């Protein structure tokens, strides 16, 4: 649960920070940086003690890392194509989704009254993710920040690229299956793992009586797209790009 900075529960701060470190997979040398990253302006003694300055830096770091990843991943894309993908990956919606996947709403340090809201606004979740990126950068350097970001942005880049280039593998597989076999693909959920706030799903595509290589995804939509791509690759005599532990 979020911490009310004005409540007696503020004594629980060290435990909150430790739990957050376990969740994000990074231990801070300077705990004050983590505390600042988690502190909304409503819970700070003054604006300079909030996460607003860290958010400013984190936004720039996120943009730079995403741009470099896109530059290397898609050498044949023009500037306009790269810009479209970047805008999706660094959007407030994506940053809020990254925070939600980590369950960051549990660690926010908010002002009196903010903790009574039934749901943390997505804008706060977006801000705290960017602040966290900056805090990790300042504490552990460029490599630590990049390692943290890559855990979240790689899949988002792939999904954004699929959407922007029109490579909807489920649609392509459906067209192929109807044309060649007169049937529609089915998708089977084979397994799932992870905590409720960060589940992964294993899904396989089936065309007719044949089930193709299953694929893991961070959500069902992603897993189905990857499973469809696996099926298309196998139907073309190629190796499935998303092997699972089948």
JSON list of C-alpha atoms in Angstrom, two decimals:
[
{"chain": "A", "resi": 1, "resn": "UNK", "atom": "CA", "xyz": [0.00, 0.00, 0.00]},
{"chain": "A", "resi": 2, "resn": "UNK", "atom": "CA", "xyz": [1.21, 3.56, -0.67]},
{"chain": "A", "resi": 3, "resn": "UNK", "atom": "CA", "xyz": [2.79, 5.40, 2.22]},
{"chain": "A", "resi": 4, "resn": "UNK", "atom": "CA", "xyz": [1.14, 8.52, 3.63]},
{"chain": "A", "resi": 5, "resn": "UNK", "atom": "CA", "xyz": [4.13, 10.77, 4.31]},
{"chain": "A", "resi": 6, "resn": "UNK", "atom": "CA", "xyz": [2.27, 12.63, 7.07]},
{"chain": "A", "resi": 7, "resn": "UNK", "atom": "CA", "xyz": [1.10, 9.55, 8.94]},
{"chain": "A", "resi": 8, "resn": "UNK", "atom": "CA", "xyz": [2.81, 7.70, 11.82]},
{"chain": "A", "resi": 9, "resn": "UNK", "atom": "CA", "xyz": [3.46, 4.92, 9.28]},
{"chain": "A", "resi": 10, "resn": "UNK", "atom": "CA", "xyz": [6.36, 6.99, 7.97]},
{"chain": "A", "resi": 11, "resn": "UNK", "atom": "CA", "xyz": [8.51, 4.99, 10.39]},
{"chain": "A", "resi": 12, "resn": "UNK", "atom": "CA", "xyz": [7.99, 2.07, 7.98]},
{"chain": "A", "resi": 13, "resn": "UNK", "atom": "CA", "xyz": [10.02, 3.86, 5.31]},
{"chain": "A", "resi": 14, "resn": "UNK", "atom": "CA", "xyz": [13.16, 1.65, 5.52]},
{"chain": "A", "resi": 15, "resn": "UNK", "atom": "CA", "xyz": [11.03, -1.46, 5.07]},
{"chain": "A", "resi": 16, "resn": "UNK", "atom": "CA", "xyz": [9.20, 0.16, 2.15]},
{"chain": "A", "resi": 17, "resn": "UNK", "atom": "CA", "xyz": [12.46, 1.01, 0.41]},
{"chain": "A", "resi": 18, "resn": "UNK", "atom": "CA", "xyz": [13.85, -2.47, 0.94]},
{"chain": "A", "resi": 19, "resn": "UNK", "atom": "CA", "xyz": [10.70, -4.07, -0.49]},
{"chain": "A", "resi": 20, "resn": "UNK", "atom": "CA", "xyz": [10.88, -1.76, -3.49]},
{"chain": "A", "resi": 21, "resn": "UNK", "atom": "CA", "xyz": [14.51, -2.73, -4.12]},
{"chain": "A", "resi": 22, "resn": "UNK", "atom": "CA", "xyz": [13.55, -6.39, -4.09]},
{"chain": "A", "resi": 23, "resn": "UNK", "atom": "CA", "xyz": [10.74, -5.72, -6.54]},
{"chain": "A", "resi": 24, "resn": "UNK", "atom": "CA", "xyz": [12.82, -3.76, -9.06]},
{"chain": "A", "resi": 25, "resn": "UNK", "atom": "CA", "xyz": [15.90, -5.96, -8.73]},
{"chain": "A", "resi": 26, "resn": "UNK", "atom": "CA", "xyz": [18.31, -3.17, -7.82]},
{"chain": "A", "resi": 27, "resn": "UNK", "atom": "CA", "xyz": [19.82, -2.25, -4.43]},
{"chain": "A", "resi": 28, "resn": "UNK", "atom": "CA", "xyz": [20.69, 1.42, -3.94]},
{"chain": "A", "resi": 29, "resn": "UNK", "atom": "CA", "xyz": [23.92, 2.58, -2.34]},
{"chain": "A", "resi": 30, "resn": "UNK", "atom": "CA", "xyz": [22.21, 5.92, -1.68]},
{"chain": "A", "resi": 31, "resn": "UNK", "atom": "CA", "xyz": [18.76, 5.16, -0.28]},
{"chain": "A", "resi": 32, "resn": "UNK", "atom": "CA", "xyz": [17.90, 8.86, -0.41]},
{"chain": "A", "resi": 33, "resn": "UNK", "atom": "CA", "xyz": [17.77, 8.63, -4.20]},
{"chain": "A", "resi": 34, "resn": "UNK", "atom": "CA", "xyz": [15.22, 5.85, -4.06]},
{"chain": "A", "resi": 35, "resn": "UNK", "atom": "CA", "xyz": [13.16, 7.74, -1.49]},
{"chain": "A", "resi": 36, "resn": "UNK", "atom": "CA", "xyz": [13.19, 10.83, -3.68]},
{"chain": "A", "resi": 37, "resn": "UNK", "atom": "CA", "xyz": [12.15, 8.81, -6.72]},
{"chain": "A", "resi": 38, "resn": "UNK", "atom": "CA", "xyz": [9.12, 7.46, -4.87]},
{"chain": "A", "resi": 39, "resn": "UNK", "atom": "CA", "xyz": [8.06, 10.78, -3.35]},
{"chain": "A", "resi": 40, "resn": "UNK", "atom": "CA", "xyz": [5.22, 12.62, -5.05]},
{"chain": "A", "resi": 41, "resn": "UNK", "atom": "CA", "xyz": [5.08, 16.39, -4.64]},
{"chain": "A", "resi": 42, "resn": "UNK", "atom": "CA", "xyz": [2.09, 15.98, -2.31]},
{"chain": "A", "resi": 43, "resn": "UNK", "atom": "CA", "xyz": [4.22, 13.92, 0.08]},
{"chain": "A", "resi": 44, "resn": "UNK", "atom": "CA", "xyz": [7.35, 16.08, 0.01]},
{"chain": "A", "resi": 45, "resn": "UNK", "atom": "CA", "xyz": [8.28, 18.79, 2.50]},
{"chain": "A", "resi": 46, "resn": "UNK", "atom": "CA", "xyz": [9.06, 21.03, -0.47]},
{"chain": "A", "resi": 47, "resn": "UNK", "atom": "CA", "xyz": [8.96, 20.64, -4.25]},
{"chain": "A", "resi": 48, "resn": "UNK", "atom": "CA", "xyz": [12.72, 20.12, -4.55]},
{"chain": "A", "resi": 49, "resn": "UNK", "atom": "CA", "xyz": [12.39, 17.04, -2.32]},
{"chain": "A", "resi": 50, "resn": "UNK", "atom": "CA", "xyz": [9.88, 15.41, -4.67]},
{"chain": "A", "resi": 51, "resn": "UNK", "atom": "CA", "xyz": [10.58, 13.24, -7.68]},
{"chain": "A", "resi": 52, "resn": "UNK", "atom": "CA", "xyz": [9.94, 16.02, -10.21]},
{"chain": "A", "resi": 53, "resn": "UNK", "atom": "CA", "xyz": [13.62, 16.75, -10.95]},
{"chain": "A", "resi": 54, "resn": "UNK", "atom": "CA", "xyz": [14.38, 13.03, -11.24]},
{"chain": "A", "resi": 55, "resn": "UNK", "atom": "CA", "xyz": [11.43, 12.64, -13.61]},
{"chain": "A", "resi": 56, "resn": "UNK", "atom": "CA", "xyz": [12.97, 15.32, -15.84]},
{"chain": "A", "resi": 57, "resn": "UNK", "atom": "CA", "xyz": [16.28, 13.45, -16.01]},
{"chain": "A", "resi": 58, "resn": "UNK", "atom": "CA", "xyz": [14.67, 10.03, -16.34]},
{"chain": "A", "resi": 59, "resn": "UNK", "atom": "CA", "xyz": [12.61, 11.14, -19.31]},
{"chain": "A", "resi": 60, "resn": "UNK", "atom": "CA", "xyz": [15.81, 12.13, -21.15]},
{"chain": "A", "resi": 61, "resn": "UNK", "atom": "CA", "xyz": [17.60, 8.88, -20.25]},
{"chain": "A", "resi": 62, "resn": "UNK", "atom": "CA", "xyz": [14.64, 6.78, -21.37]},
{"chain": "A", "resi": 63, "resn": "UNK", "atom": "CA", "xyz": [14.46, 8.61, -24.68]},
{"chain": "A", "resi": 64, "resn": "UNK", "atom": "CA", "xyz": [18.18, 8.24, -25.34]},
{"chain": "A", "resi": 65, "resn": "UNK", "atom": "CA", "xyz": [18.25, 4.52, -24.56]},
{"chain": "A", "resi": 66, "resn": "UNK", "atom": "CA", "xyz": [15.17, 3.80, -26.69]},
{"chain": "A", "resi": 67, "resn": "UNK", "atom": "CA", "xyz": [16.60, 5.78, -29.61]},
{"chain": "A", "resi": 68, "resn": "UNK", "atom": "CA", "xyz": [19.87, 3.87, -29.48]},
{"chain": "A", "resi": 69, "resn": "UNK", "atom": "CA", "xyz": [18.06, 0.52, -29.28]},
{"chain": "A", "resi": 70, "resn": "UNK", "atom": "CA", "xyz": [15.89, 1.40, -32.27]},
{"chain": "A", "resi": 71, "resn": "UNK", "atom": "CA", "xyz": [18.87, 2.62, -34.27]},
{"chain": "A", "resi": 72, "resn": "UNK", "atom": "CA", "xyz": [20.60, -0.75, -33.91]},
{"chain": "A", "resi": 73, "resn": "UNK", "atom": "CA", "xyz": [17.52, -2.99, -34.08]},
{"chain": "A", "resi": 74, "resn": "UNK", "atom": "CA", "xyz": [16.04, -1.51, -37.26]},
{"chain": "A", "resi": 75, "resn": "UNK", "atom": "CA", "xyz": [18.89, -0.43, -39.59]},
{"chain": "A", "resi": 76, "resn": "UNK", "atom": "CA", "xyz": [16.52, -0.24, -42.58]},
{"chain": "A", "resi": 77, "resn": "UNK", "atom": "CA", "xyz": [13.94, 2.04, -40.97]},
{"chain": "A", "resi": 78, "resn": "UNK", "atom": "CA", "xyz": [13.73, 5.72, -41.88]},
{"chain": "A", "resi": 79, "resn": "UNK", "atom": "CA", "xyz": [13.73, 8.47, -39.28]},
{"chain": "A", "resi": 80, "resn": "UNK", "atom": "CA", "xyz": [9.96, 8.82, -39.41]},
{"chain": "A", "resi": 81, "resn": "UNK", "atom": "CA", "xyz": [9.39, 5.13, -38.72]},
{"chain": "A", "resi": 82, "resn": "UNK", "atom": "CA", "xyz": [11.84, 5.19, -35.79]},
{"chain": "A", "resi": 83, "resn": "UNK", "atom": "CA", "xyz": [10.17, 8.30, -34.38]},
{"chain": "A", "resi": 84, "resn": "UNK", "atom": "CA", "xyz": [6.74, 6.67, -34.44]},
{"chain": "A", "resi": 85, "resn": "UNK", "atom": "CA", "xyz": [7.97, 3.62, -32.55]},
{"chain": "A", "resi": 86, "resn": "UNK", "atom": "CA", "xyz": [9.87, 5.75, -30.04]},
{"chain": "A", "resi": 87, "resn": "UNK", "atom": "CA", "xyz": [6.81, 7.89, -29.33]},
{"chain": "A", "resi": 88, "resn": "UNK", "atom": "CA", "xyz": [4.89, 4.77, -28.30]},
{"chain": "A", "resi": 89, "resn": "UNK", "atom": "CA", "xyz": [7.63, 3.27, -26.14]},
{"chain": "A", "resi": 90, "resn": "UNK", "atom": "CA", "xyz": [8.38, 6.48, -24.19]},
{"chain": "A", "resi": 91, "resn": "UNK", "atom": "CA", "xyz": [4.74, 7.56, -23.89]},
{"chain": "A", "resi": 92, "resn": "UNK", "atom": "CA", "xyz": [3.13, 8.18, -20.53]},
{"chain": "A", "resi": 93, "resn": "UNK", "atom": "CA", "xyz": [0.87, 5.19, -21.17]},
{"chain": "A", "resi": 94, "resn": "UNK", "atom": "CA", "xyz": [3.85, 2.89, -21.63]},
{"chain": "A", "resi": 95, "resn": "UNK", "atom": "CA", "xyz": [5.68, 4.26, -18.58]},
{"chain": "A", "resi": 96, "resn": "UNK", "atom": "CA", "xyz": [2.54, 3.78, -16.49]},
{"chain": "A", "resi": 97, "resn": "UNK", "atom": "CA", "xyz": [2.31, 0.20, -17.78]},
{"chain": "A", "resi": 98, "resn": "UNK", "atom": "CA", "xyz": [5.93, -0.44, -16.78]},
{"chain": "A", "resi": 99, "resn": "UNK", "atom": "CA", "xyz": [5.15, 0.83, -13.28]},
{"chain": "A", "resi": 100, "resn": "UNK", "atom": "CA", "xyz": [2.03, -1.31, -13.06]},
{"chain": "A", "resi": 101, "resn": "UNK", "atom": "CA", "xyz": [4.01, -4.40, -14.06]},
{"chain": "A", "resi": 102, "resn": "UNK", "atom": "CA", "xyz": [6.33, -3.71, -11.12]},
{"chain": "A", "resi": 103, "resn": "UNK", "atom": "CA", "xyz": [3.47, -2.91, -8.74]},
{"chain": "A", "resi": 104, "resn": "UNK", "atom": "CA", "xyz": [4.97, 0.51, -8.01]},
{"chain": "A", "resi": 105, "resn": "UNK", "atom": "CA", "xyz": [1.69, 1.81, -6.62]},
{"chain": "A", "resi": 106, "resn": "UNK", "atom": "CA", "xyz": [2.58, -0.10, -3.45]},
{"chain": "A", "resi": 107, "resn": "UNK", "atom": "CA", "xyz": [5.67, 2.04, -2.86]},
{"chain": "A", "resi": 108, "resn": "UNK", "atom": "CA", "xyz": [4.61, 5.58, -3.66]},
{"chain": "A", "resi": 109, "resn": "UNK", "atom": "CA", "xyz": [5.11, 8.16, -0.92]},
{"chain": "A", "resi": 110, "resn": "UNK", "atom": "CA", "xyz": [2.06, 10.40, -1.12]},
{"chain": "A", "resi": 111, "resn": "UNK", "atom": "CA", "xyz": [0.62, 13.33, 0.78]},
{"chain": "A", "resi": 112, "resn": "UNK", "atom": "CA", "xyz": [-2.34, 13.28, 3.12]},
{"chain": "A", "resi": 113, "resn": "UNK", "atom": "CA", "xyz": [-5.52, 12.47, 1.26]},
{"chain": "A", "resi": 114, "resn": "UNK", "atom": "CA", "xyz": [-3.84, 11.03, -1.82]},
{"chain": "A", "resi": 115, "resn": "UNK", "atom": "CA", "xyz": [-3.66, 7.57, -0.22]},
{"chain": "A", "resi": 116, "resn": "UNK", "atom": "CA", "xyz": [-7.44, 7.48, 0.15]},
{"chain": "A", "resi": 117, "resn": "UNK", "atom": "CA", "xyz": [-7.95, 7.33, -3.62]},
{"chain": "A", "resi": 118, "resn": "UNK", "atom": "CA", "xyz": [-9.14, 3.88, -4.70]},
{"chain": "A", "resi": 119, "resn": "UNK", "atom": "CA", "xyz": [-6.73, 3.88, -7.63]},
{"chain": "A", "resi": 120, "resn": "UNK", "atom": "CA", "xyz": [-3.40, 5.63, -8.18]},
{"chain": "A", "resi": 121, "resn": "UNK", "atom": "CA", "xyz": [-3.65, 7.93, -11.24]},
{"chain": "A", "resi": 122, "resn": "UNK", "atom": "CA", "xyz": [-1.71, 6.64, -14.23]},
{"chain": "A", "resi": 123, "resn": "UNK", "atom": "CA", "xyz": [0.14, 9.96, -14.43]},
{"chain": "A", "resi": 124, "resn": "UNK", "atom": "CA", "xyz": [1.73, 9.27, -11.03]},
{"chain": "A", "resi": 125, "resn": "UNK", "atom": "CA", "xyz": [2.76, 5.79, -12.14]},
{"chain": "A", "resi": 126, "resn": "UNK", "atom": "CA", "xyz": [4.31, 7.19, -15.30]},
{"chain": "A", "resi": 127, "resn": "UNK", "atom": "CA", "xyz": [6.23, 9.82, -13.35]},
{"chain": "A", "resi": 128, "resn": "UNK", "atom": "CA", "xyz": [7.61, 7.37, -10.80]},
{"chain": "A", "resi": 129, "resn": "UNK", "atom": "CA", "xyz": [8.97, 5.07, -13.49]},
{"chain": "A", "resi": 130, "resn": "UNK", "atom": "CA", "xyz": [10.95, 7.90, -15.09]},
{"chain": "A", "resi": 131, "resn": "UNK", "atom": "CA", "xyz": [12.11, 9.04, -11.66]},
{"chain": "A", "resi": 132, "resn": "UNK", "atom": "CA", "xyz": [13.25, 5.53, -10.85]},
{"chain": "A", "resi": 133, "resn": "UNK", "atom": "CA", "xyz": [15.28, 5.35, -14.06]},
{"chain": "A", "resi": 134, "resn": "UNK", "atom": "CA", "xyz": [17.07, 8.58, -13.12]},
{"chain": "A", "resi": 135, "resn": "UNK", "atom": "CA", "xyz": [17.67, 7.44, -9.54]},
{"chain": "A", "resi": 136, "resn": "UNK", "atom": "CA", "xyz": [19.25, 4.18, -10.72]},
{"chain": "A", "resi": 137, "resn": "UNK", "atom": "CA", "xyz": [21.36, 6.13, -13.23]},
{"chain": "A", "resi": 138, "resn": "UNK", "atom": "CA", "xyz": [22.66, 8.50, -10.56]},
{"chain": "A", "resi": 139, "resn": "UNK", "atom": "CA", "xyz": [23.29, 5.68, -8.11]},
{"chain": "A", "resi": 140, "resn": "UNK", "atom": "CA", "xyz": [24.73, 2.96, -10.36]},
{"chain": "A", "resi": 141, "resn": "UNK", "atom": "CA", "xyz": [25.63, 4.67, -13.60]},
{"chain": "A", "resi": 142, "resn": "UNK", "atom": "CA", "xyz": [24.67, 4.20, -17.21]},
{"chain": "A", "resi": 143, "resn": "UNK", "atom": "CA", "xyz": [25.02, 0.39, -17.27]},
{"chain": "A", "resi": 144, "resn": "UNK", "atom": "CA", "xyz": [22.69, -0.07, -14.29]},
{"chain": "A", "resi": 145, "resn": "UNK", "atom": "CA", "xyz": [20.04, 2.20, -15.79]},
{"chain": "A", "resi": 146, "resn": "UNK", "atom": "CA", "xyz": [20.26, 0.47, -19.16]},
{"chain": "A", "resi": 147, "resn": "UNK", "atom": "CA", "xyz": [19.99, -2.99, -17.62]},
{"chain": "A", "resi": 148, "resn": "UNK", "atom": "CA", "xyz": [16.87, -1.91, -15.72]},
{"chain": "A", "resi": 149, "resn": "UNK", "atom": "CA", "xyz": [15.31, -0.30, -18.78]},
{"chain": "A", "resi": 150, "resn": "UNK", "atom": "CA", "xyz": [15.99, -3.20, -21.12]},
{"chain": "A", "resi": 151, "resn": "UNK", "atom": "CA", "xyz": [13.92, -5.48, -18.88]},
{"chain": "A", "resi": 152, "resn": "UNK", "atom": "CA", "xyz": [10.92, -3.33, -19.75]},
{"chain": "A", "resi": 153, "resn": "UNK", "atom": "CA", "xyz": [11.44, -1.64, -23.10]},
{"chain": "A", "resi": 154, "resn": "UNK", "atom": "CA", "xyz": [12.58, -4.56, -25.30]},
{"chain": "A", "resi": 155, "resn": "UNK", "atom": "CA", "xyz": [9.15, -6.15, -25.47]},
{"chain": "A", "resi": 156, "resn": "UNK", "atom": "CA", "xyz": [7.43, -2.78, -25.80]},
{"chain": "A", "resi": 157, "resn": "UNK", "atom": "CA", "xyz": [9.70, -1.88, -28.72]},
{"chain": "A", "resi": 158, "resn": "UNK", "atom": "CA", "xyz": [8.80, -5.13, -30.45]},
{"chain": "A", "resi": 159, "resn": "UNK", "atom": "CA", "xyz": [5.07, -4.62, -29.95]},
{"chain": "A", "resi": 160, "resn": "UNK", "atom": "CA", "xyz": [5.27, -1.00, -31.12]},
{"chain": "A", "resi": 161, "resn": "UNK", "atom": "CA", "xyz": [7.23, -2.04, -34.19]},
{"chain": "A", "resi": 162, "resn": "UNK", "atom": "CA", "xyz": [4.65, -4.71, -35.01]},
{"chain": "A", "resi": 163, "resn": "UNK", "atom": "CA", "xyz": [1.88, -2.13, -34.76]},
{"chain": "A", "resi": 164, "resn": "UNK", "atom": "CA", "xyz": [3.66, 0.55, -36.78]},
{"chain": "A", "resi": 165, "resn": "UNK", "atom": "CA", "xyz": [4.84, -1.70, -39.62]},
{"chain": "A", "resi": 166, "resn": "UNK", "atom": "CA", "xyz": [1.54, -3.53, -39.95]},
{"chain": "A", "resi": 167, "resn": "UNK", "atom": "CA", "xyz": [3.09, -6.89, -39.08]},
{"chain": "A", "resi": 168, "resn": "UNK", "atom": "CA", "xyz": [0.07, -8.26, -37.27]},
{"chain": "A", "resi": 169, "resn": "UNK", "atom": "CA", "xyz": [1.10, -11.90, -37.15]},
{"chain": "A", "resi": 170, "resn": "UNK", "atom": "CA", "xyz": [-2.29, -13.13, -35.93]},
{"chain": "A", "resi": 171, "resn": "UNK", "atom": "CA", "xyz": [-3.94, -11.50, -38.93]},
{"chain": "A", "resi": 172, "resn": "UNK", "atom": "CA", "xyz": [-1.29, -12.87, -41.30]},
{"chain": "A", "resi": 173, "resn": "UNK", "atom": "CA", "xyz": [-1.68, -16.38, -39.87]},
{"chain": "A", "resi": 174, "resn": "UNK", "atom": "CA", "xyz": [-5.47, -16.19, -40.15]},
{"chain": "A", "resi": 175, "resn": "UNK", "atom": "CA", "xyz": [-5.24, -15.17, -43.81]},
{"chain": "A", "resi": 176, "resn": "UNK", "atom": "CA", "xyz": [-2.76, -17.96, -44.54]},
{"chain": "A", "resi": 177, "resn": "UNK", "atom": "CA", "xyz": [-4.78, -20.62, -42.67]},
{"chain": "A", "resi": 178, "resn": "UNK", "atom": "CA", "xyz": [-8.04, -19.68, -44.39]},
{"chain": "A", "resi": 179, "resn": "UNK", "atom": "CA", "xyz": [-6.39, -19.60, -47.80]},
{"chain": "A", "resi": 180, "resn": "UNK", "atom": "CA", "xyz": [-4.38, -22.82, -47.48]},
{"chain": "A", "resi": 181, "resn": "UNK", "atom": "CA", "xyz": [-6.45, -24.93, -45.07]},
{"chain": "A", "resi": 182, "resn": "UNK", "atom": "CA", "xyz": [-9.90, -23.39, -45.06]},
{"chain": "A", "resi": 183, "resn": "UNK", "atom": "CA", "xyz": [-9.81, -22.99, -41.30]},
{"chain": "A", "resi": 184, "resn": "UNK", "atom": "CA", "xyz": [-9.22, -20.37, -38.61]},
{"chain": "A", "resi": 185, "resn": "UNK", "atom": "CA", "xyz": [-6.30, -20.57, -36.14]},
{"chain": "A", "resi": 186, "resn": "UNK", "atom": "CA", "xyz": [-7.01, -21.25, -32.49]},
{"chain": "A", "resi": 187, "resn": "UNK", "atom": "CA", "xyz": [-4.86, -20.14, -29.56]},
{"chain": "A", "resi": 188, "resn": "UNK", "atom": "CA", "xyz": [-4.34, -22.31, -26.50]},
{"chain": "A", "resi": 189, "resn": "UNK", "atom": "CA", "xyz": [-3.14, -21.06, -23.12]},
{"chain": "A", "resi": 190, "resn": "UNK", "atom": "CA", "xyz": [-0.70, -23.72, -21.95]},
{"chain": "A", "resi": 191, "resn": "UNK", "atom": "CA", "xyz": [0.86, -22.16, -18.87]},
{"chain": "A", "resi": 192, "resn": "UNK", "atom": "CA", "xyz": [1.28, -19.00, -16.85]},
{"chain": "A", "resi": 193, "resn": "UNK", "atom": "CA", "xyz": [3.74, -17.95, -14.19]},
{"chain": "A", "resi": 194, "resn": "UNK", "atom": "CA", "xyz": [4.70, -15.05, -12.00]},
{"chain": "A", "resi": 195, "resn": "UNK", "atom": "CA", "xyz": [2.90, -12.90, -9.40]},
{"chain": "A", "resi": 196, "resn": "UNK", "atom": "CA", "xyz": [-0.47, -11.35, -10.19]},
{"chain": "A", "resi": 197, "resn": "UNK", "atom": "CA", "xyz": [1.05, -7.93, -10.95]},
{"chain": "A", "resi": 198, "resn": "UNK", "atom": "CA", "xyz": [3.58, -9.37, -13.42]},
{"chain": "A", "resi": 199, "resn": "UNK", "atom": "CA", "xyz": [2.30, -12.58, -15.00]},
{"chain": "A", "resi": 200, "resn": "UNK", "atom": "CA", "xyz": [3.73, -14.22, -18.12]},
{"chain": "A", "resi": 201, "resn": "UNK", "atom": "CA", "xyz": [1.65, -16.42, -20.41]},
{"chain": "A", "resi": 202, "resn": "UNK", "atom": "CA", "xyz": [2.57, -19.35, -22.63]},
{"chain": "A", "resi": 203, "resn": "UNK", "atom": "CA", "xyz": [0.34, -19.71, -25.67]},
{"chain": "A", "resi": 204, "resn": "UNK", "atom": "CA", "xyz": [0.45, -21.92, -28.77]},
{"chain": "A", "resi": 205, "resn": "UNK", "atom": "CA", "xyz": [-1.26, -21.43, -32.12]},
{"chain": "A", "resi": 206, "resn": "UNK", "atom": "CA", "xyz": [-3.08, -24.35, -33.67]},
{"chain": "A", "resi": 207, "resn": "UNK", "atom": "CA", "xyz": [-4.10, -24.65, -37.31]},
{"chain": "A", "resi": 208, "resn": "UNK", "atom": "CA", "xyz": [-6.23, -27.64, -38.14]},
{"chain": "A", "resi": 209, "resn": "UNK", "atom": "CA", "xyz": [-4.89, -30.57, -36.17]},
{"chain": "A", "resi": 210, "resn": "UNK", "atom": "CA", "xyz": [-1.36, -29.24, -35.78]},
{"chain": "A", "resi": 211, "resn": "UNK", "atom": "CA", "xyz": [-0.15, -27.22, -32.82]},
{"chain": "A", "resi": 212, "resn": "UNK", "atom": "CA", "xyz": [2.91, -25.05, -33.42]},
{"chain": "A", "resi": 213, "resn": "UNK", "atom": "CA", "xyz": [5.75, -23.95, -31.16]},
{"chain": "A", "resi": 214, "resn": "UNK", "atom": "CA", "xyz": [4.38, -22.15, -28.12]},
{"chain": "A", "resi": 215, "resn": "UNK", "atom": "CA", "xyz": [5.67, -18.74, -27.05]},
{"chain": "A", "resi": 216, "resn": "UNK", "atom": "CA", "xyz": [5.85, -16.82, -23.78]},
{"chain": "A", "resi": 217, "resn": "UNK", "atom": "CA", "xyz": [4.62, -13.25, -23.54]},
{"chain": "A", "resi": 218, "resn": "UNK", "atom": "CA", "xyz": [4.27, -10.55, -20.89]},
{"chain": "A", "resi": 219, "resn": "UNK", "atom": "CA", "xyz": [0.54, -10.51, -21.59]},
{"chain": "A", "resi": 220, "resn": "UNK", "atom": "CA", "xyz": [-1.84, -12.70, -23.59]},
{"chain": "A", "resi": 221, "resn": "UNK", "atom": "CA", "xyz": [-1.88, -10.37, -26.59]},
{"chain": "A", "resi": 222, "resn": "UNK", "atom": "CA", "xyz": [1.89, -10.45, -26.88]},
{"chain": "A", "resi": 223, "resn": "UNK", "atom": "CA", "xyz": [2.04, -14.23, -26.38]},
{"chain": "A", "resi": 224, "resn": "UNK", "atom": "CA", "xyz": [-0.57, -14.77, -29.11]},
{"chain": "A", "resi": 225, "resn": "UNK", "atom": "CA", "xyz": [1.31, -12.53, -31.56]},
{"chain": "A", "resi": 226, "resn": "UNK", "atom": "CA", "xyz": [4.54, -14.42, -30.86]},
{"chain": "A", "resi": 227, "resn": "UNK", "atom": "CA", "xyz": [2.78, -17.79, -31.15]},
{"chain": "A", "resi": 228, "resn": "UNK", "atom": "CA", "xyz": [1.34, -16.72, -34.50]},
{"chain": "A", "resi": 229, "resn": "UNK", "atom": "CA", "xyz": [4.77, -15.66, -35.68]},
{"chain": "A", "resi": 230, "resn": "UNK", "atom": "CA", "xyz": [6.19, -19.02, -34.60]},
{"chain": "A", "resi": 231, "resn": "UNK", "atom": "CA", "xyz": [3.49, -20.80, -36.59]},
{"chain": "A", "resi": 232, "resn": "UNK", "atom": "CA", "xyz": [4.13, -18.71, -39.70]},
{"chain": "A", "resi": 233, "resn": "UNK", "atom": "CA", "xyz": [7.85, -19.42, -39.45]},
{"chain": "A", "resi": 234, "resn": "UNK", "atom": "CA", "xyz": [7.33, -23.18, -39.08]},
{"chain": "A", "resi": 235, "resn": "UNK", "atom": "CA", "xyz": [4.85, -23.21, -41.95]},
{"chain": "A", "resi": 236, "resn": "UNK", "atom": "CA", "xyz": [7.55, -21.57, -44.06]},
{"chain": "A", "resi": 237, "resn": "UNK", "atom": "CA", "xyz": [10.13, -24.15, -43.02]},
{"chain": "A", "resi": 238, "resn": "UNK", "atom": "CA", "xyz": [12.00, -21.70, -40.79]},
{"chain": "A", "resi": 239, "resn": "UNK", "atom": "CA", "xyz": [13.02, -21.94, -37.15]},
{"chain": "A", "resi": 240, "resn": "UNK", "atom": "CA", "xyz": [10.49, -20.47, -34.69]},
{"chain": "A", "resi": 241, "resn": "UNK", "atom": "CA", "xyz": [11.87, -17.09, -33.50]},
{"chain": "A", "resi": 242, "resn": "UNK", "atom": "CA", "xyz": [10.33, -17.42, -30.02]},
{"chain": "A", "resi": 243, "resn": "UNK", "atom": "CA", "xyz": [11.24, -20.90, -28.71]},
{"chain": "A", "resi": 244, "resn": "UNK", "atom": "CA", "xyz": [9.64, -21.95, -25.46]},
{"chain": "A", "resi": 245, "resn": "UNK", "atom": "CA", "xyz": [10.54, -24.79, -23.11]},
{"chain": "A", "resi": 246, "resn": "UNK", "atom": "CA", "xyz": [8.38, -27.30, -25.00]}
]
